[in-house]
XYZ file of C-alpha atoms in Angstrom:
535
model
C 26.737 14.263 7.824
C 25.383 15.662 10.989
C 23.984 19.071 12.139
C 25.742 22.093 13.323
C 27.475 21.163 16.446
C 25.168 23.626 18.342
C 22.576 21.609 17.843
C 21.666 18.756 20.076
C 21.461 15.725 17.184
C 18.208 14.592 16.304
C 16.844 11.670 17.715
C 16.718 8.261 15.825
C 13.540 6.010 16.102
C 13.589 2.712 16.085
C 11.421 0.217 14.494
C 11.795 -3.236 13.553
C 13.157 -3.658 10.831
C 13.611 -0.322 10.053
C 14.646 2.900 11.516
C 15.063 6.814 10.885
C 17.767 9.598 11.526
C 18.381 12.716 11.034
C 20.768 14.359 8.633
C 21.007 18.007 8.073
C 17.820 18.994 5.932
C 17.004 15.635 5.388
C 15.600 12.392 6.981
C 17.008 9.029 6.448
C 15.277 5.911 6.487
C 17.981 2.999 7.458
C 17.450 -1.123 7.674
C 18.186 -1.892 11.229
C 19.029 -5.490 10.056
C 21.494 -4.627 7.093
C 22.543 -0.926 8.164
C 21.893 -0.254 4.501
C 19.503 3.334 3.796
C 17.051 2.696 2.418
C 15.475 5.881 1.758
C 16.495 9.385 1.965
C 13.254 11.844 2.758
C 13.759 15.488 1.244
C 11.501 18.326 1.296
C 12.924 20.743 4.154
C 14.446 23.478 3.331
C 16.178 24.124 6.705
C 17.861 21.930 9.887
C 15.633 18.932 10.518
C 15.289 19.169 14.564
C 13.864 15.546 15.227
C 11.416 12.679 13.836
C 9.045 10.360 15.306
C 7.115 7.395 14.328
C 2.893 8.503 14.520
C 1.540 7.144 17.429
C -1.918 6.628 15.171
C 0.040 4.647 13.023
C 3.609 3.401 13.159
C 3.852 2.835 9.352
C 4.017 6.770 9.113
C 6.913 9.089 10.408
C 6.587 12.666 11.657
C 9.627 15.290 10.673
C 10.052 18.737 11.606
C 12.361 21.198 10.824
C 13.427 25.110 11.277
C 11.652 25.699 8.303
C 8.255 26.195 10.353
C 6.870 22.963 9.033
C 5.845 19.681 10.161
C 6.204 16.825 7.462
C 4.165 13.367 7.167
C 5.606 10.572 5.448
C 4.817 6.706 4.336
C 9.187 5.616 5.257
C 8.377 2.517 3.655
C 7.732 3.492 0.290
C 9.624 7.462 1.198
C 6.444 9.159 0.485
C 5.405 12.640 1.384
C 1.931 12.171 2.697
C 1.634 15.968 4.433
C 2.889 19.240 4.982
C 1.812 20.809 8.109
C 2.751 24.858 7.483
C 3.272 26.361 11.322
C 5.683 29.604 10.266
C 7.567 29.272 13.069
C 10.952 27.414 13.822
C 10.657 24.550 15.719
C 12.694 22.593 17.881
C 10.667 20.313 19.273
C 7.432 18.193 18.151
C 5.577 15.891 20.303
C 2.562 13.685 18.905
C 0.211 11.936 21.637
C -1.991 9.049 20.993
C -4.660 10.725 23.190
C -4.135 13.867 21.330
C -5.698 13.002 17.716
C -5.739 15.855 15.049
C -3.419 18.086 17.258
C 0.090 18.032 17.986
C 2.366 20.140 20.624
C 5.787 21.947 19.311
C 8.075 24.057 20.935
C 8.737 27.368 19.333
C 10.117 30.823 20.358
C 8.340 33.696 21.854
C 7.800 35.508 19.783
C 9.621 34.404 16.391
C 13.209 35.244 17.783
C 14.734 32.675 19.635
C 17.738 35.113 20.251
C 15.395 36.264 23.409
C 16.282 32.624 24.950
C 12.625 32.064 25.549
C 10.651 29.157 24.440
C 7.161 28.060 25.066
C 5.468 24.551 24.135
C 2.167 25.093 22.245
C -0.439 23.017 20.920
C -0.993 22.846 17.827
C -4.729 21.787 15.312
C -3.110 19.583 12.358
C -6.404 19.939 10.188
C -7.531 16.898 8.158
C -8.165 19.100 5.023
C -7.122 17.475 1.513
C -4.193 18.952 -0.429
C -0.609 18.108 0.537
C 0.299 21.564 2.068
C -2.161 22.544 4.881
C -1.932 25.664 7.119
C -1.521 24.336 10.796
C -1.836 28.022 12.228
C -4.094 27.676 15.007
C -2.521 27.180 18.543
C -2.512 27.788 21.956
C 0.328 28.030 24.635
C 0.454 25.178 27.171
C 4.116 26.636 28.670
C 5.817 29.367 28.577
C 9.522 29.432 29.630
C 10.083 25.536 28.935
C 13.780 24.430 27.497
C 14.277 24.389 23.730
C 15.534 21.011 23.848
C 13.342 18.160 22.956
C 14.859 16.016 25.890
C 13.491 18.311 28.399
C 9.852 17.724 27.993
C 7.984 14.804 28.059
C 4.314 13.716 28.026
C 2.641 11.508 30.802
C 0.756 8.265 30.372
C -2.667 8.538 28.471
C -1.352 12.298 28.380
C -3.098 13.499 31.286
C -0.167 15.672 32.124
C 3.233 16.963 30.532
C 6.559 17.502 32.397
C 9.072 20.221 31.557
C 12.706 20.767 33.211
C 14.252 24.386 33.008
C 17.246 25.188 35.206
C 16.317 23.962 38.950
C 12.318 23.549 38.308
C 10.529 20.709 37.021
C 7.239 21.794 36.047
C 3.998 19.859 35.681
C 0.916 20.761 33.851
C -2.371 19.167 33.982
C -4.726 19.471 31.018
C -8.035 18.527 32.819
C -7.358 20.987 35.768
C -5.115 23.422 33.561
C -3.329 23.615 36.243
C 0.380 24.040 37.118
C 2.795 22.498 39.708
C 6.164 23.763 40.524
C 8.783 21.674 41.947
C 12.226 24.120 42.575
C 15.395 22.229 43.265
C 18.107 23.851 45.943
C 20.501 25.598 43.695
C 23.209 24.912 46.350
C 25.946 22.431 45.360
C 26.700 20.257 48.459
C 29.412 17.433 47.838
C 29.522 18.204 44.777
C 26.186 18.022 44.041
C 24.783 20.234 40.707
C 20.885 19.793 40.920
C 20.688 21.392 37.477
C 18.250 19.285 34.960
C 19.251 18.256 31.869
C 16.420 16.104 30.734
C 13.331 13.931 31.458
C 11.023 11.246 30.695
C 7.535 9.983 31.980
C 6.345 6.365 32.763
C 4.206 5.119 30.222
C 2.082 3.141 32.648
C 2.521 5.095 36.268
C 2.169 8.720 37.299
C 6.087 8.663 37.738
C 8.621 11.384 36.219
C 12.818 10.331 35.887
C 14.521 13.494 35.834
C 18.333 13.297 34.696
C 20.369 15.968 36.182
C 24.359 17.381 35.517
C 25.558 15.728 38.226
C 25.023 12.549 36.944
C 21.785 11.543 39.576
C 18.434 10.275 38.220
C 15.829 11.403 40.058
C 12.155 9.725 40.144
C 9.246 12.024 40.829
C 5.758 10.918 42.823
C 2.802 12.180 43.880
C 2.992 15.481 42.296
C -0.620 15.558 41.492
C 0.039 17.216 44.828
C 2.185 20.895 45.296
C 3.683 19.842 48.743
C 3.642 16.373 49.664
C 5.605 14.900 46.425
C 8.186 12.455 46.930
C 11.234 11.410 44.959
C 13.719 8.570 45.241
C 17.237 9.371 43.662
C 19.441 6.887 41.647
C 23.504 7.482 41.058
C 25.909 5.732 38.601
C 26.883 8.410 36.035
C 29.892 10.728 37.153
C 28.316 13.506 34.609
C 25.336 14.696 33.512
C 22.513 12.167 32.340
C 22.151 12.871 28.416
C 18.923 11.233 28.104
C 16.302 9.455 29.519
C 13.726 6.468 27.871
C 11.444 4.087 29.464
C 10.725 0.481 28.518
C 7.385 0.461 26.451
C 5.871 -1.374 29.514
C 7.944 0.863 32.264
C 9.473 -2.100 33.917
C 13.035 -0.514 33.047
C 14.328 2.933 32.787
C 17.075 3.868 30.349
C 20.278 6.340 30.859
C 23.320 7.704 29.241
C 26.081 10.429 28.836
C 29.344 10.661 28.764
C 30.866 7.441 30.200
C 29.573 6.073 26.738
C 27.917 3.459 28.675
C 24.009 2.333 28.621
C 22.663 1.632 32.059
C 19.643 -0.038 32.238
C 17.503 0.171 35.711
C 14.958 -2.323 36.724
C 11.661 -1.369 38.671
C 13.451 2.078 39.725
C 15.834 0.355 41.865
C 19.094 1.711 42.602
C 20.627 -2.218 43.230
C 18.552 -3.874 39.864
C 20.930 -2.009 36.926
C 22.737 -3.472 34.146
C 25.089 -1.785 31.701
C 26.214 -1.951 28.226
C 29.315 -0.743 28.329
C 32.208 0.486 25.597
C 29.774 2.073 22.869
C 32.394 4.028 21.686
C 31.775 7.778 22.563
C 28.751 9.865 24.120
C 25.413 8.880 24.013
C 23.112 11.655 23.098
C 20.050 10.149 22.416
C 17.965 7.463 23.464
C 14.779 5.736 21.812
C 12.477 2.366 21.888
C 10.713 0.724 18.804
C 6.770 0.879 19.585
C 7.202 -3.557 20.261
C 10.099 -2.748 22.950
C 12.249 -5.652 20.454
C 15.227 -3.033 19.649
C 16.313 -0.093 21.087
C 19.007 2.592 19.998
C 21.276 5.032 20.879
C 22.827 8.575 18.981
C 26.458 9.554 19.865
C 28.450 12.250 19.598
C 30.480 10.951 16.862
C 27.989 11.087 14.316
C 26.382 7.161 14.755
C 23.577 5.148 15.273
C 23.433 2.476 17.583
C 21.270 -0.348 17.250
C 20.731 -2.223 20.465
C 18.250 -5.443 21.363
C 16.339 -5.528 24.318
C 18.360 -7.788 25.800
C 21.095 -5.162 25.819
C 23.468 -6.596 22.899
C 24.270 -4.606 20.151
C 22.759 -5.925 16.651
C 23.948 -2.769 14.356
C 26.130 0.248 14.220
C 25.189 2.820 11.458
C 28.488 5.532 11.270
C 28.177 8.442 9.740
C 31.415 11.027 8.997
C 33.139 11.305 13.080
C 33.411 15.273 13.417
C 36.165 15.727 16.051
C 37.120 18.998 17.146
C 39.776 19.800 15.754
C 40.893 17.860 11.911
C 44.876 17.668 12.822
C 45.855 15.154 10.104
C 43.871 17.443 7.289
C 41.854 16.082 4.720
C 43.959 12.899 2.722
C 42.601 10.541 -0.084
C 43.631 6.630 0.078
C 44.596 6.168 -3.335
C 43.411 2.418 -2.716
C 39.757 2.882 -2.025
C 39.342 7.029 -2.898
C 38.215 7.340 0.126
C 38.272 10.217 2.161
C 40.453 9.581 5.292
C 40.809 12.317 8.346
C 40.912 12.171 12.191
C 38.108 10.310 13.656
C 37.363 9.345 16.851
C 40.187 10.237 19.346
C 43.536 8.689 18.355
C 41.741 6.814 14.773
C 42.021 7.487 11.440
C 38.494 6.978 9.558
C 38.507 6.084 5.382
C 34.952 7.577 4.412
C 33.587 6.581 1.272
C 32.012 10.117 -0.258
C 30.494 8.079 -3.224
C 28.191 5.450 -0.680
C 28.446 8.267 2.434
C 29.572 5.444 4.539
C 32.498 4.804 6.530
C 34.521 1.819 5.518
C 36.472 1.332 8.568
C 38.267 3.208 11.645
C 42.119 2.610 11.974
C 43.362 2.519 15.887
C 46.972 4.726 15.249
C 47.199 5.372 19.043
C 46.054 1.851 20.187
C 45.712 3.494 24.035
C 42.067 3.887 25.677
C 40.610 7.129 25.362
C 40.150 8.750 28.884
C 36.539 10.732 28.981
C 38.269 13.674 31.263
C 38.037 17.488 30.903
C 41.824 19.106 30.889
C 43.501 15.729 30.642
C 46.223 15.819 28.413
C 46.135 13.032 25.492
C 48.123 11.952 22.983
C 46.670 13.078 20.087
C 46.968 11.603 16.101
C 48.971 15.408 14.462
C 49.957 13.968 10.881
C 48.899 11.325 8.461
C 50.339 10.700 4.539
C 50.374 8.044 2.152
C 52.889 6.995 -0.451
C 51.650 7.417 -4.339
C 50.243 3.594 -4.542
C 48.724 3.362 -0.888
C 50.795 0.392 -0.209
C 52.591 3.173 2.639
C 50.846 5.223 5.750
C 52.787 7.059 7.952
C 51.352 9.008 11.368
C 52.822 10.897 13.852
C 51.268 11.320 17.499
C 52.007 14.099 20.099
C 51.339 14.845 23.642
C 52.009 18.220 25.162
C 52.695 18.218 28.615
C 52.381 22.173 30.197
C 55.854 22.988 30.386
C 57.373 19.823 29.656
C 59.218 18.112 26.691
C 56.661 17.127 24.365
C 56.270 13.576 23.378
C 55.939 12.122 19.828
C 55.878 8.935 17.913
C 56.040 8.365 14.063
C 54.179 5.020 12.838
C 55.138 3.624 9.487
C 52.052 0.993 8.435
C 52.081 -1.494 5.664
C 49.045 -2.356 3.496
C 48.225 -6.125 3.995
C 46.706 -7.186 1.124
C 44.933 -10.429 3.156
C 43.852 -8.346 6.481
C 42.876 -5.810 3.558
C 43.857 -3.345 6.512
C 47.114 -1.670 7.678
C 49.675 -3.273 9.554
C 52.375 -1.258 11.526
C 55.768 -2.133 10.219
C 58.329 0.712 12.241
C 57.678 2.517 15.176
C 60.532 5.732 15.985
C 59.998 7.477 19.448
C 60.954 11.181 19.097
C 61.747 11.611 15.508
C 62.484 15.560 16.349
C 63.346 17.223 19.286
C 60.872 19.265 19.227
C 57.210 19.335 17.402
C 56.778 17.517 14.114
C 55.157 19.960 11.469
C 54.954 17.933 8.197
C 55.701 14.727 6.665
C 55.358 13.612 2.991
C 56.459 10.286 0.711
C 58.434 10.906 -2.428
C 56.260 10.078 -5.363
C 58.073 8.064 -8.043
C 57.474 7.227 -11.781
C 58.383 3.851 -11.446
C 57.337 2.875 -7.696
C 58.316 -0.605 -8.175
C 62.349 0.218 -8.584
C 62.081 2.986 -6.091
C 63.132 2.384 -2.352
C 59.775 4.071 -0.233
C 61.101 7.033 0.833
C 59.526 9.794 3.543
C 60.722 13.276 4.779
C 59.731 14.883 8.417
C 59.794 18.128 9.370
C 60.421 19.771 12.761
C 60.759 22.445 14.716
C 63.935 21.630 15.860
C 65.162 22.934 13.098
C 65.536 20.131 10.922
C 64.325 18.198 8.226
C 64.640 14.131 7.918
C 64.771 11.892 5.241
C 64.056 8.142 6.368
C 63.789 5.137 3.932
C 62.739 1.613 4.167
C 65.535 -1.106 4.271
C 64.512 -4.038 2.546
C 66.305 -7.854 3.639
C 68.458 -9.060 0.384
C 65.985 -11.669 -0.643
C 64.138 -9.312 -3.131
C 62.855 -6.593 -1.149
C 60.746 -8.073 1.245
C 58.658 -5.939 2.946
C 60.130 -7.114 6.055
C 62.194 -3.984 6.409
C 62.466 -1.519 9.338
C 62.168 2.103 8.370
C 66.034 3.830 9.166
C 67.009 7.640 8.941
C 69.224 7.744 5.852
C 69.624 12.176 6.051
C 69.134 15.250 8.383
C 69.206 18.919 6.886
C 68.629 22.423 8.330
C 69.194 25.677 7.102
C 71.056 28.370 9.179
C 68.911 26.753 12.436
C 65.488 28.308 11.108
C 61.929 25.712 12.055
C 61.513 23.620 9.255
C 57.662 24.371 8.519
C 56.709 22.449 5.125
C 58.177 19.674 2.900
C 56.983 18.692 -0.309
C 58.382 16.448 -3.144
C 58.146 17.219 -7.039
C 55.585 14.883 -9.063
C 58.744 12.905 -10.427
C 60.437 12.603 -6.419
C 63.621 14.442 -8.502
C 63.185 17.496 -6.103
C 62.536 17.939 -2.406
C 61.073 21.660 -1.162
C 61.346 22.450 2.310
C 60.806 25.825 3.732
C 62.398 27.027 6.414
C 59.688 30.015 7.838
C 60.329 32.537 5.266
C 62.593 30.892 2.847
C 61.662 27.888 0.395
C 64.618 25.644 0.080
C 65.207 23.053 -2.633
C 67.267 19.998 -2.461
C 68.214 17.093 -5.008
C 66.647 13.442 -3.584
C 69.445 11.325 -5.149
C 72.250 13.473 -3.111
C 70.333 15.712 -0.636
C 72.404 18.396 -1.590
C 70.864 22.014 -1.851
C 70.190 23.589 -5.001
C 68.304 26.682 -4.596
C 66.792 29.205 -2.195
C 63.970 31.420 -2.638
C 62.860 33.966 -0.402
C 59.285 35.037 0.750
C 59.229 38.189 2.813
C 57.341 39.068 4.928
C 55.825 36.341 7.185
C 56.003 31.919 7.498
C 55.463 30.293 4.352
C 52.237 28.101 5.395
């Protein structure tokens, strides 16, 4: 499951064979070969804000958490070597192989991060035995530095770390303890946004990549000097950069956002890139293994992607897709018991609660999702299956700003080889107007039973459509046909639902519950529920 959705998601480290994500208050410790987990790492008692591999040695991991404390562990065996106890929250946690026995976080003034100010500290991680150790000493490095791990990175050798906030990138230099301040023009020419949004430093070079909202890279030189820097500027992203990762030797620099496309750029040159497209939805995240082997990527739907240098993807680890908005509510396939919702846009994903792993996505919309704010998309509204899973049936809507809606019901068959669902009917406009339920009739004896489904609309009617079988035996060859249409007194039909046996079929008509016999469709009782829809 992933964090809070104000909450940037953690980033995942990679290291062959293995590699660790983040997971709410917990760390999890994946194969990158098998995408089985292999460990899960508990001991926080609050939102786990990142994790990285200890520079010292890359058998051991580093977490850290809201809980004020920085955690040590042996991922191999899923050990708790260490508690570091800071007592503040933090959101970010940096460990520098020139930095031995100290490590920098960022934390809020103060304690209260409602104040919006943050400041990167350094902090003594004594070598004192016991497994809970008091890391309280510190000193501030920054003040007024970005909560967000992406927007702070350390220099090569750490001679210097780089912070973006707003239009600044600032500089600090720990031999001279000095500070450089490079402001960015806040005016937006050609639709230009100079804002930053992250950062990352050359491992080899005194060089800085700056991503920015506008979708420009920017690469940073001689700033050891306040006035005679210089950068160079690279474009391909038509939004803001996500993230930013070197190479381990620096020969390549690494981007991503919202195009869901990797872009890989060769000795900073604007003309040398290479891209790894179709990755599904927004990458967040972006990290190397300490050998440079594999790389990988975080999204915005909850995954993992495992990528090898030579830009091919090896593994995808999915977790539960969080959309927006869960249109289809929360169904069970009574094949698998799994639990099956929206996913990504236009998909249907069966989850498996008992392994927390999703078995596989089902394209309903089959049309390519278009990355574009205020676009108008069809969208997957309604999902149900029949009592033996053997049935799905979907419904998709776009709403066009004062035009006719548009909507499609899918009825899918369960092919037992493909072990997958195949669609079987297609109907363009069932209603008029909105569809706003759908439900199978559940029957004793399934077998004898023709499949039978009921829509609802606000049109004002309710529809009863049923499969039509070819005279060999029932084949499932059949096309899906509307066999009945009911209303009451022109009301919005609002719910359907059948009785356990199929005998009875409720409907309710905004206030009123009516109740009609599914052998004749004829209307045997009305209740009334004033005041208000029923829901």
């Amino acid at each position: 499951m992933s964090p809070p959705p104000h909450w940037p998601p953690p980033q995942a480290q990679a290291d062959s064979p293995q590699g660790a994500g983040v997971a709410g208050d917990y760390v999890k410790v994946y194969s990158t070969a098998t995408e089985e987990c292999l460990h899960v790492l508990q001991g926080h008692s609050n939102l786990v804000t990142g994790v990285q591999l200890n520079p010292q040695n890359h058998l051991q991991l580093y977490s850290w958490s809201l809980d004020g404390t920085i955690k040590l562990w042996d991922f191999l065996d899923g050990i708790l070597i260490k508690t570091f106890v800071v007592g503040h929250k933090l959101f970010a946690f940096y460990a520098v192989a020139s930095f031995e026995g100290s490590a920098f976080v960022i934390i809020a003034k103060d304690n209260d991060e409602r104040l919006g100010s943050f400041q990167l500290v350094s902090v003594k991680l004594p070598k004192a035995p016991g497994q809970e150790i008091n890391a309280n000493e510190w000193e501030v490095i920054l003040e007024g530095v970005s909560q967000s791990p992406k927007c702070t990175a350390f220099g090569r050798e750490g001679e210097y770390v780089a912070s973006v906030w707003g239009l600044h990138l600032f500089v600090y230099f720990f031999k001279r303890k000095r500070i450089h301040s490079f402001p960015l023009s806040a005016k937006c020419s050609k639709g230009a946004n100079n804002f930053f949004t992250c950062v990352a430093c050359h491992p080899k070079e005194d060089c800085i990549a700056s991503g920015h909202k506008d979708g420009k890279i920017r690469l940073w030189r001689n700033f050891h000097h306040k006035r005679e820097y210089t950068f160079s500027t690279l474009h391909w992203h038509h939004d803001e950069v996500m993230d930013l990762a070197f190479s381990v030797e620096g020969t390549s620099l690494l981007s991503g956002g919202v195009e869901s496309v990797l872009v890989q750029w060769r000795d900073g040159s604007d003309s040398k890139k290479e891209f790894l497209p179709r990755l599904g939805s927004t990458i967040q995240n972006i990290s190397v293994s300490p050998d440079g082997t594999v790389l990988c990527t975080s999204h915005s739907d909850n995954k993992i992607t495992i990528i090898h240098s030579s830009l091919r993807v090896s593994a995808v680890i999915q977790g539960l897709i969080k959309g927006s908005d869960v249109k289809t509510g929360l169904m069970v396939d009574p094949r698998t018991n799994a639990l099956v919702l929206n996913g990504k846009p236009g998909h249907l994903q069966f989850y498996s609660l008992q392994n927390d792993k999703q078995l596989y996505n089902l394209d309903i919309v089959q049309q390519e999702y278009i990355h574009q704010h205020g676009l108008n998309q069809v969208e997957l509204v309604k999902a149900a299956f029949d009592s033996s899973g053997s049935w799905l049936a979907t419904v998709e809507q776009r709403e066009e700003k004062g035009g006719e809606p548009e909507a499609q019901m899918k009825l899918w068959a369960y092919d037992e080889q493909k072990q997958s669902f195949a669609l079987n009917t297609q109907i363009n406009m069932p209603h008029e107007d909105r569809v706003t339920a759908l439900c199978f009739r559940g029957m004793e004896e399934p077998d004898s039973a023709t499949p039978t489904v009921v829509t609802a609309g606000k049109d004002g009617r309710f529809k009863v459509w049923m499969l039509l079988t070819e005279t060999d035996g029932g084949s499932r060859s059949g096309n899906w046909t509307c066999d009945f249409v009911g209303s009451y007194h022109n009301y919005q039909a609002t719910n359907c639902c059948f009785s356990e046996d199929g005998s009875l079929l409720a409907v309710s008509f905004e206030g009123i519950v009516t109740v009609w016999d599914s052998e004749t469709w004829d209307l045997k009782s009305t209740f009334c529920h004033p005041p208000g829809t029923i829901r």
